[in-house]
Amino acid sequence: MIHVIAFYLFAVMTVGSGAITILARNPVHSVLWLILAFFNAAGLMVLTGAEFIAMLLVIVYVGAVAVLFLFVVMMLDIDFAELRAGFVRYLPFGALVALVLLAEIVLGIGAYRAGSLDLGTPDGTAAAGTGLSNIEAVGALLYSRYLFLFEAAGVILLVAMVGAIVLTLRQRSGTRVQNIRKQNMRRPDEATVNVKPESGKGVQL
Amino acid sequence: MDWSHSLRLIAPEETLSIAGLILLLIAAWGGDKASRLISILAVAALVGASFLVAPALCQGAMGPDYAAFFGQVHADAFSSFAKILIYLSAASALVVAPAFLNRLGAMRPEFPVLIVFAALGSGMMVSAGDLLALYIGLEMNSLAAYVLASFARTDDRSAEAGLKYFVLGALASGILLFGMSLTYGFTGTTAFSGIDASLAGGLSTGALFGIVFILAGLAFKISAVPFHMWTPDVYEGAPTPVTKFFATSGKVAAIGLTMRVMLGAFGDQVDAWRQIIVFVALASIVVGALGAIGQKNIKRLMAYSSINNVGFILIGLAAANVQGASAMLFYLVLYIAMTVAGFAAMLMLKDENGNQVEEIAKFSGLSRTRPGLALALAIVMFSLAGIPPLFGFWGKFLVFKAAVDADMMALAFLGFAASVIGAFYYLKIVKVIYFDEPADAVKGENDIWHKAILVVTCVFISPLGYLASGWLQGLTDTAATALFQAL
């Protein structure tokens, strides 16, 4: 019973916050609703027993993608009135794309009903061990069979980081950097000064 | 699986990764002043790693005993052969780089580190026995390469080269991944041996699409026609030592990987991909030769020359047997030697301010002002053109012979005819150097390292190189046999 209640709770919240994501007038609000939708989708994943995907949704989509969206939305100067003005003009094209997608969905479901493709049979090297949760199964493969590739993937990330820093970091002349020693050595009488400003003249510094 | 055995087999990879990490730490604390020390240490690490892989080649290592991590990595004679080429050519690019980059003010301690990691990725590519290992190696190499291409970031051409390479490389990676996912879907495995076994019953349309897309992705990486468009721009824009690195180390890695995939995973499906390779080979030879004719910049010319040479190498792949693979490796060694010599000579062409002279017209009359350098350039050009007394001829001869022996007379004939077109632009440079009025543009002085590299490689591609051909032939035969035993 609690499963059913939880499912309907998460499902309604997902669909509802998805709808508000589209309908909200303020783009920042849209992104926040999107994050709520991600959280509820993660809840749905937990219900189906895919706890690894649930964690990925929270970590990758909420933690990285949505925050990136938020940055982009806040940094870009988007004139939404202008965007909306083009709505009618692009409506036929949008409708066409929607129609194509609909046709594809119908075709896809038809093909699925007609029987699946003749795919290869998995050779079982990546099969999960019995009685393991998803996370344990992924970990057991990643840290044993695919250890070499896992470590090599780490090196790739390191190369990417080094590359990004090499290409963007530069020492500019004239930047003011914090010198903590100099700050600590400063005495109160060097830093503060007592003045008695005349009224209506402002302060001379 | 025996872990300690696997870990022993990947000793060169471990050495290079640990060396890279240590050098990165030195770079973090030492700053720009440490560039020179790090360059020296990186060269030492690369040369050391090539000594580590050499025993596998000398012993003729092949078969399942030399497969590490469930066959994901093959440390056999083939990968050993390719890795020696990769590491040594990376080291030679590193030797000439500091002088070039210091003048641009672009030398930073991360440069040698990135070269080490790129070489590490290249080494993984040629020893891949699994689609995952293939992709990880390829990306490690490519990511480092994108950064290296735009390393002289104050130079617009370098930045453009890096961006162009990155965007097109990402596209090619996407195509490759699409092909890999199709292959995985229709065979049920990512291991090369498993793919080979699974396709033995017959090739479905889906798997055929997989082969074609993988081939397209690989063709981009080896810069074969019709996926060659990025090559001239990237080769011209990238700093010259980096171009040298791409044209030598990167080329060996990509061709070695292509051989692994085509002759390993799809080794029994030769009929499905041979016609594609034949087309790509001939198109590369013709487009490379015709495209080079109008070029005025020597680096662009070398880019077209590399496209042209890849075509000749692929003729060996079309033969799809041990002889063909051996001929490819032999050609590859000669191509690397010629390219290293060519770029070393190119880096020595400097004007009085130390700026690089890249325009071919400015080389005119070089024979009178710099007879030694002119002779070296002439040897390189004649050898690239495949004029008989020079060693470059022997590589072309071997790939054509492999094609003829595999009953592909027409391919050999067309390739031979097209190589005549290629000879035209190589000889044009010789003509400019020897018979035109001196332009007197080349004046700069050079250090001993450039000269040493140039002399060694020029002696190798000169007719004296034939003395080594028996020894080299033995090594390439061992490596090619190991490639076919790798499953």
XYZ file of C-alpha atoms in Angstrom:
692
model
C 0.000 0.000 0.000
C 2.753 2.427 0.985
C 4.406 1.645 -2.382
C 1.336 2.731 -4.287
C 0.972 5.909 -2.294
C 4.653 6.713 -2.772
C 4.431 6.003 -6.491
C 1.465 8.287 -7.017
C 3.045 10.966 -4.864
C 6.300 10.938 -6.842
C 4.569 10.563 -10.207
C 2.140 13.444 -9.639
C 4.935 15.635 -8.331
C 7.163 14.788 -11.315
C 4.492 15.550 -13.903
C 3.271 18.596 -12.023
C 6.673 20.181 -11.548
C 7.509 19.297 -15.170
C 4.443 21.210 -16.297
C 5.295 24.219 -14.139
C 8.865 24.137 -15.539
C 7.394 24.932 -18.932
C 4.711 27.302 -17.730
C 6.649 29.389 -15.217
C 7.249 32.946 -16.410
C 10.525 33.427 -14.601
C 13.265 31.192 -16.048
C 15.006 30.888 -12.684
C 11.778 29.493 -11.251
C 11.650 27.074 -14.192
C 15.051 25.678 -13.314
C 14.087 25.314 -9.654
C 10.944 23.389 -10.633
C 13.086 21.254 -12.927
C 15.264 20.343 -9.947
C 12.141 19.285 -8.043
C 11.149 17.135 -11.027
C 14.586 15.482 -10.986
C 14.288 14.710 -7.279
C 10.898 13.092 -7.754
C 12.123 11.098 -10.746
C 14.939 9.858 -8.501
C 12.290 8.791 -6.011
C 10.513 6.824 -8.760
C 13.818 5.115 -9.619
C 14.292 4.081 -5.991
C 10.808 2.572 -6.037
C 11.682 0.386 -9.033
C 14.879 -0.794 -7.304
C 17.293 1.159 -9.512
C 19.024 2.944 -6.657
C 22.190 3.559 -8.671
C 20.313 5.533 -11.314
C 18.510 7.439 -8.572
C 21.854 8.522 -7.162
C 23.135 9.448 -10.602
C 20.042 11.582 -11.187
C 20.606 13.499 -7.975
C 24.377 13.828 -8.325
C 24.683 14.439 -12.068
C 21.420 16.137 -13.010
C 20.657 18.087 -9.862
C 24.222 18.621 -8.739
C 25.792 19.470 -12.069
C 23.399 19.959 -14.961
C 20.663 21.924 -13.210
C 23.154 24.147 -11.442
C 24.826 24.782 -14.787
C 21.410 25.684 -16.236
C 20.893 28.066 -13.372
C 24.225 29.756 -14.039
C 23.490 30.039 -17.750
C 19.988 31.391 -17.202
C 21.229 33.952 -14.713
C 24.159 35.055 -16.855
C 22.422 35.322 -20.205
C 20.388 38.398 -20.889
C 17.342 36.820 -22.504
C 14.456 39.004 -23.568
C 11.477 36.705 -23.118
C 8.985 39.132 -24.564
C 10.902 39.016 -27.828
C 11.106 35.227 -27.722
C 7.360 34.962 -27.228
C 6.716 37.317 -30.119
C 8.172 34.733 -32.479
C 5.868 32.004 -31.181
C 3.188 32.347 -33.854
C 5.735 32.679 -36.625
C 7.475 29.416 -35.699
C 4.247 27.576 -34.818
C 3.902 25.738 -38.175
C 7.481 24.517 -38.008
C 7.092 23.446 -34.383
C 3.881 21.613 -35.249
C 5.693 19.827 -38.080
C 8.452 18.659 -35.740
C 5.838 17.498 -33.233
C 4.047 15.591 -36.002
C 7.257 13.868 -37.078
C 7.990 12.872 -33.480
C 4.461 11.529 -33.066
C 4.800 9.476 -36.250
C 8.099 8.098 -34.967
C 6.569 7.104 -31.648
C 3.695 5.316 -33.406
C 6.133 3.574 -35.745
C 8.401 2.632 -32.853
C 5.575 1.114 -30.827
C 4.356 -0.744 -33.934
C 7.838 -2.167 -34.549
C 8.125 -3.114 -30.880
C 4.802 -4.992 -31.032
C 5.885 -6.761 -34.236
C 8.856 -8.381 -32.491
C 12.326 -7.269 -31.520
C 15.469 -6.996 -33.643
C 17.774 -9.962 -33.940
C 20.417 -8.704 -31.528
C 23.475 -10.546 -30.289
C 23.289 -12.520 -27.063
C 25.346 -10.986 -24.272
C 28.424 -13.083 -23.533
C 27.843 -12.730 -19.804
C 31.143 -11.044 -18.889
C 29.327 -8.005 -17.558
C 26.484 -9.916 -15.880
C 25.670 -8.889 -12.322
C 26.493 -11.322 -9.541
C 23.460 -12.896 -7.881
C 22.173 -11.276 -4.737
C 24.066 -8.038 -5.280
C 22.443 -4.633 -5.316
C 23.029 -2.476 -8.385
C 25.730 -0.418 -6.736
C 27.564 -3.502 -5.526
C 27.319 -5.109 -8.968
C 28.661 -2.024 -10.734
C 31.415 -1.649 -8.169
C 32.380 -5.309 -8.338
C 32.916 -5.054 -12.105
C 34.484 -1.613 -12.078
C 37.113 -2.418 -9.462
C 38.005 -5.878 -10.666
C 37.449 -6.726 -14.306
C 37.591 -3.170 -15.618
C 40.136 -1.841 -13.110
C 42.669 -0.872 -15.773
C 40.125 1.023 -17.838
C 38.670 2.672 -14.742
C 42.073 3.994 -13.720
C 42.791 5.082 -17.279
C 39.499 7.002 -17.324
C 40.761 8.814 -14.236
C 43.886 9.820 -16.146
C 41.673 11.182 -18.938
C 39.879 13.426 -16.460
C 43.239 14.587 -15.146
C 44.386 15.401 -18.691
C 41.169 17.332 -19.293
C 41.675 19.319 -16.100
C 45.331 20.073 -16.846
C 44.363 21.095 -20.379
C 41.608 23.436 -19.251
C 43.904 25.119 -16.755
C 46.834 25.404 -19.170
C 44.676 27.053 -21.808
C 42.833 29.488 -19.572
C 44.996 30.368 -16.577
C 47.290 33.299 -17.183
C 49.226 35.633 -14.940
C 48.023 39.147 -15.621
C 50.220 42.048 -14.666
C 48.629 44.482 -12.261
C 46.365 42.059 -10.458
C 46.120 42.647 -6.731
C 46.703 39.500 -4.757
C 46.129 39.068 -1.060
C 49.307 39.198 0.984
C 48.323 37.767 4.335
C 51.679 38.466 5.976
C 51.502 42.117 5.000
C 47.957 42.318 6.299
C 48.901 40.801 9.628
C 51.937 43.056 10.014
C 49.865 46.194 9.576
C 49.514 48.281 12.697
C 46.289 50.071 13.688
C 47.834 53.532 13.471
C 48.863 52.919 9.823
C 45.440 51.661 8.864
C 43.073 54.073 10.594
C 43.024 57.813 10.826
C 40.947 60.163 12.880
C 39.388 63.032 10.961
C 36.983 65.726 11.889
C 35.075 66.655 8.737
C 33.539 70.041 8.449
C 29.844 69.922 7.763
C 28.941 70.199 4.070
C 32.562 69.740 2.824
C 32.897 65.939 2.640
C 35.887 63.908 3.794
C 39.440 64.389 2.508
C 41.216 61.030 2.163
C 43.092 -14.157 -14.194
C 46.430 -13.512 -12.526
C 46.626 -9.934 -11.321
C 50.369 -9.769 -10.834
C 50.875 -11.127 -14.355
C 48.559 -8.475 -15.772
C 50.225 -5.717 -13.803
C 53.640 -6.857 -15.023
C 52.463 -6.761 -18.622
C 51.329 -3.140 -18.386
C 54.626 -1.989 -16.840
C 55.264 0.631 -19.573
C 51.820 2.166 -19.016
C 52.385 2.230 -15.270
C 55.791 3.819 -15.730
C 54.431 6.548 -17.974
C 51.423 7.332 -15.759
C 53.511 7.549 -12.613
C 56.134 9.610 -14.441
C 53.390 11.915 -15.717
C 51.958 12.386 -12.232
C 55.349 13.084 -10.675
C 56.204 15.553 -13.437
C 52.885 17.270 -12.849
C 53.777 17.704 -9.181
C 57.177 19.095 -10.122
C 55.388 21.458 -12.510
C 53.013 22.568 -9.757
C 55.801 23.471 -7.362
C 58.576 24.393 -9.765
C 56.551 26.686 -12.023
C 57.759 27.824 -15.438
C 61.391 27.626 -14.351
C 61.113 23.848 -14.117
C 60.118 23.444 -17.806
C 63.575 22.426 -18.875
C 64.044 19.855 -16.108
C 60.585 18.400 -16.771
C 61.287 18.151 -20.502
C 64.475 16.220 -19.819
C 62.742 13.906 -17.335
C 59.825 13.339 -19.747
C 62.209 12.365 -22.538
C 63.937 10.009 -20.101
C 60.591 8.470 -19.109
C 59.580 7.955 -22.740
C 62.905 6.410 -23.694
C 62.791 4.266 -20.544
C 59.285 3.066 -21.385
C 60.428 2.091 -24.879
C 63.192 -0.003 -23.305
C 60.551 -1.641 -21.122
C 58.458 -2.699 -24.123
C 61.401 -3.756 -26.286
C 61.850 -7.283 -24.789
C 58.338 -8.304 -25.909
C 59.300 -7.511 -29.503
C 62.698 -9.197 -29.333
C 61.230 -12.363 -27.818
C 58.390 -12.361 -30.339
C 55.712 -12.266 -27.647
C 52.334 -13.374 -28.976
C 49.231 -15.285 -28.022
C 47.075 -15.372 -24.878
C 50.032 -15.376 -22.462
C 50.569 -11.722 -23.251
C 46.968 -10.588 -22.814
C 46.354 -8.622 -19.620
C 43.086 -7.842 -17.822
C 40.863 -10.441 -19.505
C 42.202 -9.652 -22.961
C 41.502 -5.912 -22.726
C 45.184 -5.143 -23.218
C 47.596 -7.019 -25.448
C 51.266 -6.599 -24.581
C 52.474 -8.594 -27.582
C 55.133 -7.996 -30.207
C 52.786 -5.892 -32.348
C 51.932 -3.415 -29.620
C 55.564 -3.429 -28.533
C 56.668 -2.518 -32.067
C 54.139 0.299 -32.326
C 54.860 1.556 -28.809
C 58.590 1.853 -29.485
C 57.771 4.012 -32.515
C 55.267 6.078 -30.529
C 57.458 6.687 -27.491
C 60.593 7.469 -29.464
C 58.855 9.843 -31.866
C 57.146 11.555 -28.907
C 60.558 11.929 -27.276
C 62.015 13.395 -30.474
C 59.160 15.915 -30.654
C 59.880 16.849 -27.051
C 63.584 17.376 -27.761
C 62.932 20.021 -30.401
C 59.943 21.653 -28.668
C 61.536 23.888 -25.963
C 63.588 25.933 -28.437
C 60.497 26.570 -30.554
C 58.069 27.322 -27.738
C 60.515 29.449 -25.739
C 60.793 31.823 -28.657
C 57.001 32.207 -28.721
C 57.002 32.575 -24.945
C 54.595 29.651 -24.821
C 56.756 27.055 -23.109
C 55.109 25.860 -19.943
C 55.926 22.892 -17.728
C 52.628 21.210 -18.649
C 53.756 20.710 -22.245
C 55.998 17.668 -21.593
C 53.400 16.275 -19.185
C 50.696 16.425 -21.853
C 53.037 14.792 -24.372
C 53.667 11.961 -21.890
C 49.939 11.425 -21.347
C 49.247 11.588 -25.086
C 51.929 8.942 -25.647
C 50.380 6.867 -22.860
C 46.992 7.035 -24.598
C 48.582 6.173 -27.948
C 50.222 3.142 -26.357
C 46.858 2.001 -25.009
C 45.311 2.392 -28.462
C 47.753 0.033 -30.156
C 47.452 -2.604 -27.431
C 43.651 -2.479 -27.192
C 41.832 -5.811 -27.191
C 38.437 -4.445 -26.302
C 36.214 -1.655 -27.635
C 36.326 0.045 -24.227
C 40.123 0.005 -24.104
C 40.147 1.340 -27.663
C 37.949 4.280 -26.763
C 39.689 5.125 -23.485
C 43.083 5.130 -25.182
C 41.785 7.173 -28.083
C 40.234 9.815 -25.851
C 43.312 10.093 -23.670
C 45.398 10.702 -26.763
C 42.887 13.059 -28.373
C 42.203 15.217 -25.308
C 45.894 15.824 -24.815
C 46.248 16.460 -28.561
C 43.504 19.125 -28.612
C 45.281 21.034 -25.875
C 48.684 20.616 -27.507
C 47.354 21.949 -30.829
C 46.324 25.218 -29.194
C 49.300 25.371 -26.862
C 50.658 28.587 -28.350
C 47.468 30.274 -27.267
C 48.508 33.802 -28.116
C 48.788 32.740 -31.746
C 45.418 32.907 -33.505
C 46.259 30.070 -35.885
C 47.150 27.787 -33.003
C 43.927 28.562 -31.150
C 41.955 27.983 -34.349
C 43.739 24.683 -34.935
C 42.918 23.509 -31.427
C 39.259 24.473 -31.716
C 38.867 22.920 -35.151
C 40.565 19.732 -34.055
C 38.414 19.571 -30.938
C 35.075 20.047 -32.695
C 35.835 17.647 -35.537
C 37.494 15.175 -33.173
C 34.404 15.158 -30.979
C 32.282 14.499 -34.066
C 34.527 11.602 -35.064
C 34.395 10.212 -31.526
C 30.614 10.332 -31.735
C 30.615 8.436 -35.026
C 33.027 5.883 -33.584
C 30.922 5.430 -30.440
C 27.800 4.977 -32.536
C 29.519 2.237 -34.514
C 30.800 0.653 -31.311
C 27.350 0.620 -29.726
C 25.877 -0.982 -32.859
C 28.639 -3.579 -32.843
C 28.064 -4.269 -29.161
C 24.322 -4.531 -29.714
C 24.597 -7.001 -32.546
C 27.403 -9.122 -31.109
C 26.706 -8.889 -27.384
C 30.288 -8.249 -26.396
C 32.931 -5.544 -26.462
C 35.956 -7.876 -26.552
C 37.623 -8.165 -29.973
C 37.877 -11.946 -29.650
C 34.188 -12.146 -28.732
C 33.179 -9.920 -31.660
C 35.200 -12.080 -34.028
C 33.600 -15.273 -32.689
C 30.117 -13.794 -32.729
C 30.355 -12.603 -36.332
C 31.673 -15.956 -37.534
C 28.109 -17.152 -38.158
C 27.424 -14.355 -40.631
C 27.224 -10.588 -40.726
C 23.866 -8.956 -39.983
C 23.010 -5.562 -41.468
C 23.258 -3.929 -38.067
C 26.760 -5.256 -37.472
C 27.759 -4.127 -40.967
C 26.626 -0.613 -40.079
C 28.720 -0.934 -36.947
C 31.819 -1.790 -38.985
C 31.213 1.105 -41.370
C 30.783 3.664 -38.596
C 33.813 2.400 -36.684
C 35.807 2.594 -39.897
C 34.614 6.151 -40.493
C 35.691 7.184 -36.988
C 39.081 5.548 -37.434
C 39.526 7.083 -40.893
C 39.177 10.474 -39.260
C 41.888 9.659 -36.762
C 44.332 8.475 -39.439
C 43.245 11.445 -41.619
C 42.248 9.344 -44.601
C 40.022 10.713 -47.381
C 37.044 11.492 -47.082
C 37.655 12.401 -43.429
C 40.879 14.342 -43.985
C 39.584 17.933 -44.087
C 40.879 18.892 -40.656
C 44.445 17.808 -41.335
C 45.923 20.758 -43.310
C 44.445 23.392 -41.001
C 45.467 21.631 -37.808
C 48.942 20.790 -39.071
C 49.488 24.356 -40.229
C 48.098 26.040 -37.139
C 49.572 23.867 -34.408
C 53.078 24.746 -33.150
C 55.565 22.905 -35.389
C 56.877 20.448 -32.742
C 53.251 19.548 -31.976
C 52.568 19.030 -35.676
C 55.570 16.739 -35.712
C 54.095 14.855 -32.769
C 50.719 14.474 -34.553
C 52.313 13.377 -37.812
C 54.476 10.713 -36.165
C 53.278 9.436 -32.800
C 49.585 10.084 -33.386
C 49.734 8.524 -36.818
C 51.340 5.286 -35.557
C 48.736 5.026 -32.807
C 45.776 5.528 -35.137
C 47.085 3.150 -37.790
C 48.024 0.541 -35.183
C 44.534 0.805 -33.725
C 42.943 0.483 -37.158
C 44.970 -2.665 -37.792
C 43.938 -4.108 -34.415
C 40.247 -3.494 -35.087
C 40.098 -4.429 -38.752
C 42.407 -7.448 -38.702
C 41.442 -8.512 -35.172
C 37.808 -7.892 -34.324
C 36.629 -7.879 -37.947
C 39.397 -10.128 -39.262
C 36.989 -12.718 -40.657
C 34.788 -10.108 -42.318
C 37.411 -8.947 -44.802
C 34.974 -9.142 -47.706
C 32.699 -6.675 -45.946
C 35.300 -3.936 -45.501
C 37.948 -4.530 -48.149
C 36.214 -2.454 -50.808
C 35.891 0.458 -48.375
C 39.600 0.297 -47.562
C 40.492 0.099 -51.256
C 38.438 3.213 -51.975
C 39.806 5.098 -48.974
C 43.383 4.149 -49.869
C 43.149 5.259 -53.500
C 41.193 8.406 -52.666
C 43.780 9.330 -50.011
C 46.663 8.861 -52.432
C 45.024 10.941 -55.165
C 43.569 13.706 -52.977
C 46.771 13.919 -50.933
C 48.867 14.263 -54.068
C 46.594 16.708 -55.894
C 45.927 18.806 -52.800
C 49.630 19.221 -52.112
C 50.430 20.679 -55.522
C 48.994 24.136 -54.882
C 50.334 24.536 -51.343
C 52.681 27.393 -50.527
C 53.212 26.562 -46.840
C 55.524 23.668 -46.048
C 53.451 22.519 -43.052
C 50.286 22.317 -45.146
C 52.282 20.420 -47.731
C 53.409 17.949 -45.080
C 49.766 17.526 -44.041
C 48.779 16.553 -47.582
C 51.859 14.374 -47.740
C 50.660 12.545 -44.626
C 47.234 11.991 -46.202
C 48.988 10.658 -49.291
C 51.194 8.305 -47.256
C 48.268 6.996 -45.218
C 46.767 5.932 -48.533
C 49.845 3.845 -49.342
C 49.815 2.303 -45.871
C 46.148 1.344 -46.273
C 46.996 -0.595 -49.433
C 48.737 -3.030 -47.092
C 45.572 -3.226 -44.983
C 43.489 -4.067 -48.058
C 45.683 -7.146 -48.540
C 44.490 -8.252 -45.066
C 47.170 -10.862 -44.426
C 50.415 -11.157 -42.475
C 52.454 -9.960 -45.435
C 50.273 -6.880 -45.843
C 50.405 -6.048 -42.119
C 54.168 -6.480 -42.127
C 54.472 -4.171 -45.145
C 52.300 -1.573 -43.367
C 54.569 -1.617 -40.329
C 57.678 -1.371 -42.495
C 56.205 1.586 -44.367
C 55.211 3.149 -41.066
C 58.785 3.015 -39.754
C 60.071 4.679 -42.922
C 57.303 7.257 -42.873
C 58.095 8.125 -39.257
C 61.798 8.463 -40.040
C 61.081 10.673 -43.072
C 58.603 12.818 -41.131
C 60.914 13.249 -38.156
C 63.714 14.234 -40.541
C 61.416 16.549 -42.496
C 60.167 18.369 -39.419
C 63.630 18.577 -37.881
C 64.835 20.222 -41.099
C 61.774 22.456 -41.145
C 62.429 23.622 -37.587
C 65.971 24.557 -38.625
C 64.702 26.923 -41.306
C 64.711 30.194 -39.409
C 65.196 33.790 -40.472
C 67.623 36.183 -38.776
C 65.110 36.962 -35.985
C 64.672 33.280 -35.239
C 61.160 33.146 -36.722
C 60.181 30.028 -38.579
C 60.324 30.200 -42.379
C 57.357 28.224 -43.626
C 56.800 29.565 -47.137
C 58.222 27.271 -49.778
C 59.142 30.202 -52.049
C 61.555 31.463 -49.398
C 63.582 28.249 -49.534
C 64.833 29.123 -53.005
C 68.547 28.806 -53.457
C 68.989 27.151 -50.080
C 71.599 24.854 -51.633
C 73.989 27.793 -51.978
C 73.515 29.302 -48.510
C 72.978 26.121 -46.506
C 74.247 23.134 -48.498
C 73.940 20.647 -45.621
C 70.357 21.500 -44.778
C 69.452 21.570 -48.469
C 70.903 18.108 -48.945
C 68.912 16.790 -45.964
C 65.682 18.281 -47.318
C 66.419 16.821 -50.740
C 66.970 13.369 -49.224
C 63.674 13.625 -47.319
C 61.744 14.764 -50.389
C 63.237 12.137 -52.697
C 62.573 9.479 -50.085
C 58.958 10.603 -49.585
C 58.488 10.507 -53.333
C 59.808 6.935 -53.332
C 62.687 7.461 -55.770
C 64.562 4.110 -55.855
C 68.011 4.512 -54.343
C 66.497 5.958 -51.183
C 64.937 3.834 -48.469
C 61.439 5.331 -48.900
C 61.137 3.386 -52.114
C 61.353 0.058 -50.275
C 58.273 0.793 -48.159
C 56.168 1.536 -51.233
C 57.578 -1.535 -52.949
C 56.554 -3.763 -50.026
C 52.951 -2.558 -49.841
C 52.530 -2.893 -53.611
C 54.066 -6.352 -53.471
C 51.647 -7.346 -50.711
C 48.727 -6.113 -52.828
C 49.966 -7.997 -55.910
C 50.483 -11.190 -53.902
C 46.932 -10.875 -52.575
C 45.648 -10.768 -56.196
C 44.868 -7.087 -56.141
C 46.755 -6.143 -59.257
C 44.431 -3.264 -60.139
C 44.848 -1.640 -56.710
C 48.626 -1.926 -56.894
C 48.681 -0.503 -60.413
C 46.413 2.448 -59.582
C 48.400 3.184 -56.440
C 51.628 3.050 -58.402
C 50.268 5.405 -61.058
C 49.014 7.835 -58.422
C 52.386 7.856 -56.680
C 53.779 9.520 -59.794
C 51.484 12.499 -59.177
C 52.856 12.660 -55.648
C 56.421 12.767 -56.906
C 55.664 16.067 -58.658
C 55.283 18.234 -55.581
C 58.135 16.653 -53.699
C 60.424 17.298 -56.641
C 59.116 20.848 -56.926
C 60.604 21.618 -53.512
C 63.927 20.133 -54.562
C 63.818 22.314 -57.650
C 63.113 25.446 -55.587
C 65.973 24.627 -53.238
C 68.562 23.774 -55.862
C 67.761 25.665 -59.035
C 66.056 28.941 -58.052
C 67.780 32.231 -57.359
C 68.728 32.509 -53.663
C 66.124 34.344 -51.603
C 68.522 34.334 -48.662
C 65.726 34.150 -46.114
C 67.138 31.344 -43.980
C 69.752 32.631 -41.580
C 69.052 31.333 -38.064
C 71.388 29.201 -35.991
C 70.414 25.822 -34.564
C 71.409 23.721 -31.608
C 73.096 20.350 -31.679
C 69.930 18.334 -30.944
C 68.148 19.366 -34.123
C 71.231 18.487 -36.129
C 71.662 15.141 -34.378
C 68.067 14.088 -35.027
C 68.314 15.242 -38.637
C 71.569 13.401 -39.301
C 70.442 10.134 -37.701
C 67.116 10.010 -39.546
C 68.648 11.116 -42.850
C 71.239 8.353 -42.660
C 68.437 5.885 -41.972
C 66.376 6.917 -45.023
C 69.425 7.203 -47.254
C 70.523 4.110 -49.247
C 72.529 3.102 -46.142
C 69.181 2.210 -44.570
C 69.007 -0.920 -46.718
C 71.654 -2.413 -44.435
C 68.997 -2.431 -41.711
C 66.205 -3.724 -43.909
C 66.778 -7.417 -43.138
C 66.693 -6.787 -39.408
C 63.679 -4.506 -39.698
C 61.875 -6.999 -41.929
C 62.321 -9.668 -39.248
C 60.820 -7.392 -36.594
C 57.829 -6.351 -38.713
C 57.133 -9.993 -39.599
C 57.135 -10.926 -35.897
C 54.877 -8.000 -35.033
C 52.457 -8.774 -37.866
C 52.283 -12.456 -36.868
C 51.591 -11.419 -33.274
C 48.733 -9.218 -34.483
C 47.031 -12.200 -36.098
C 47.635 -14.354 -33.006
C 46.122 -11.812 -30.639
C 42.576 -13.178 -30.554
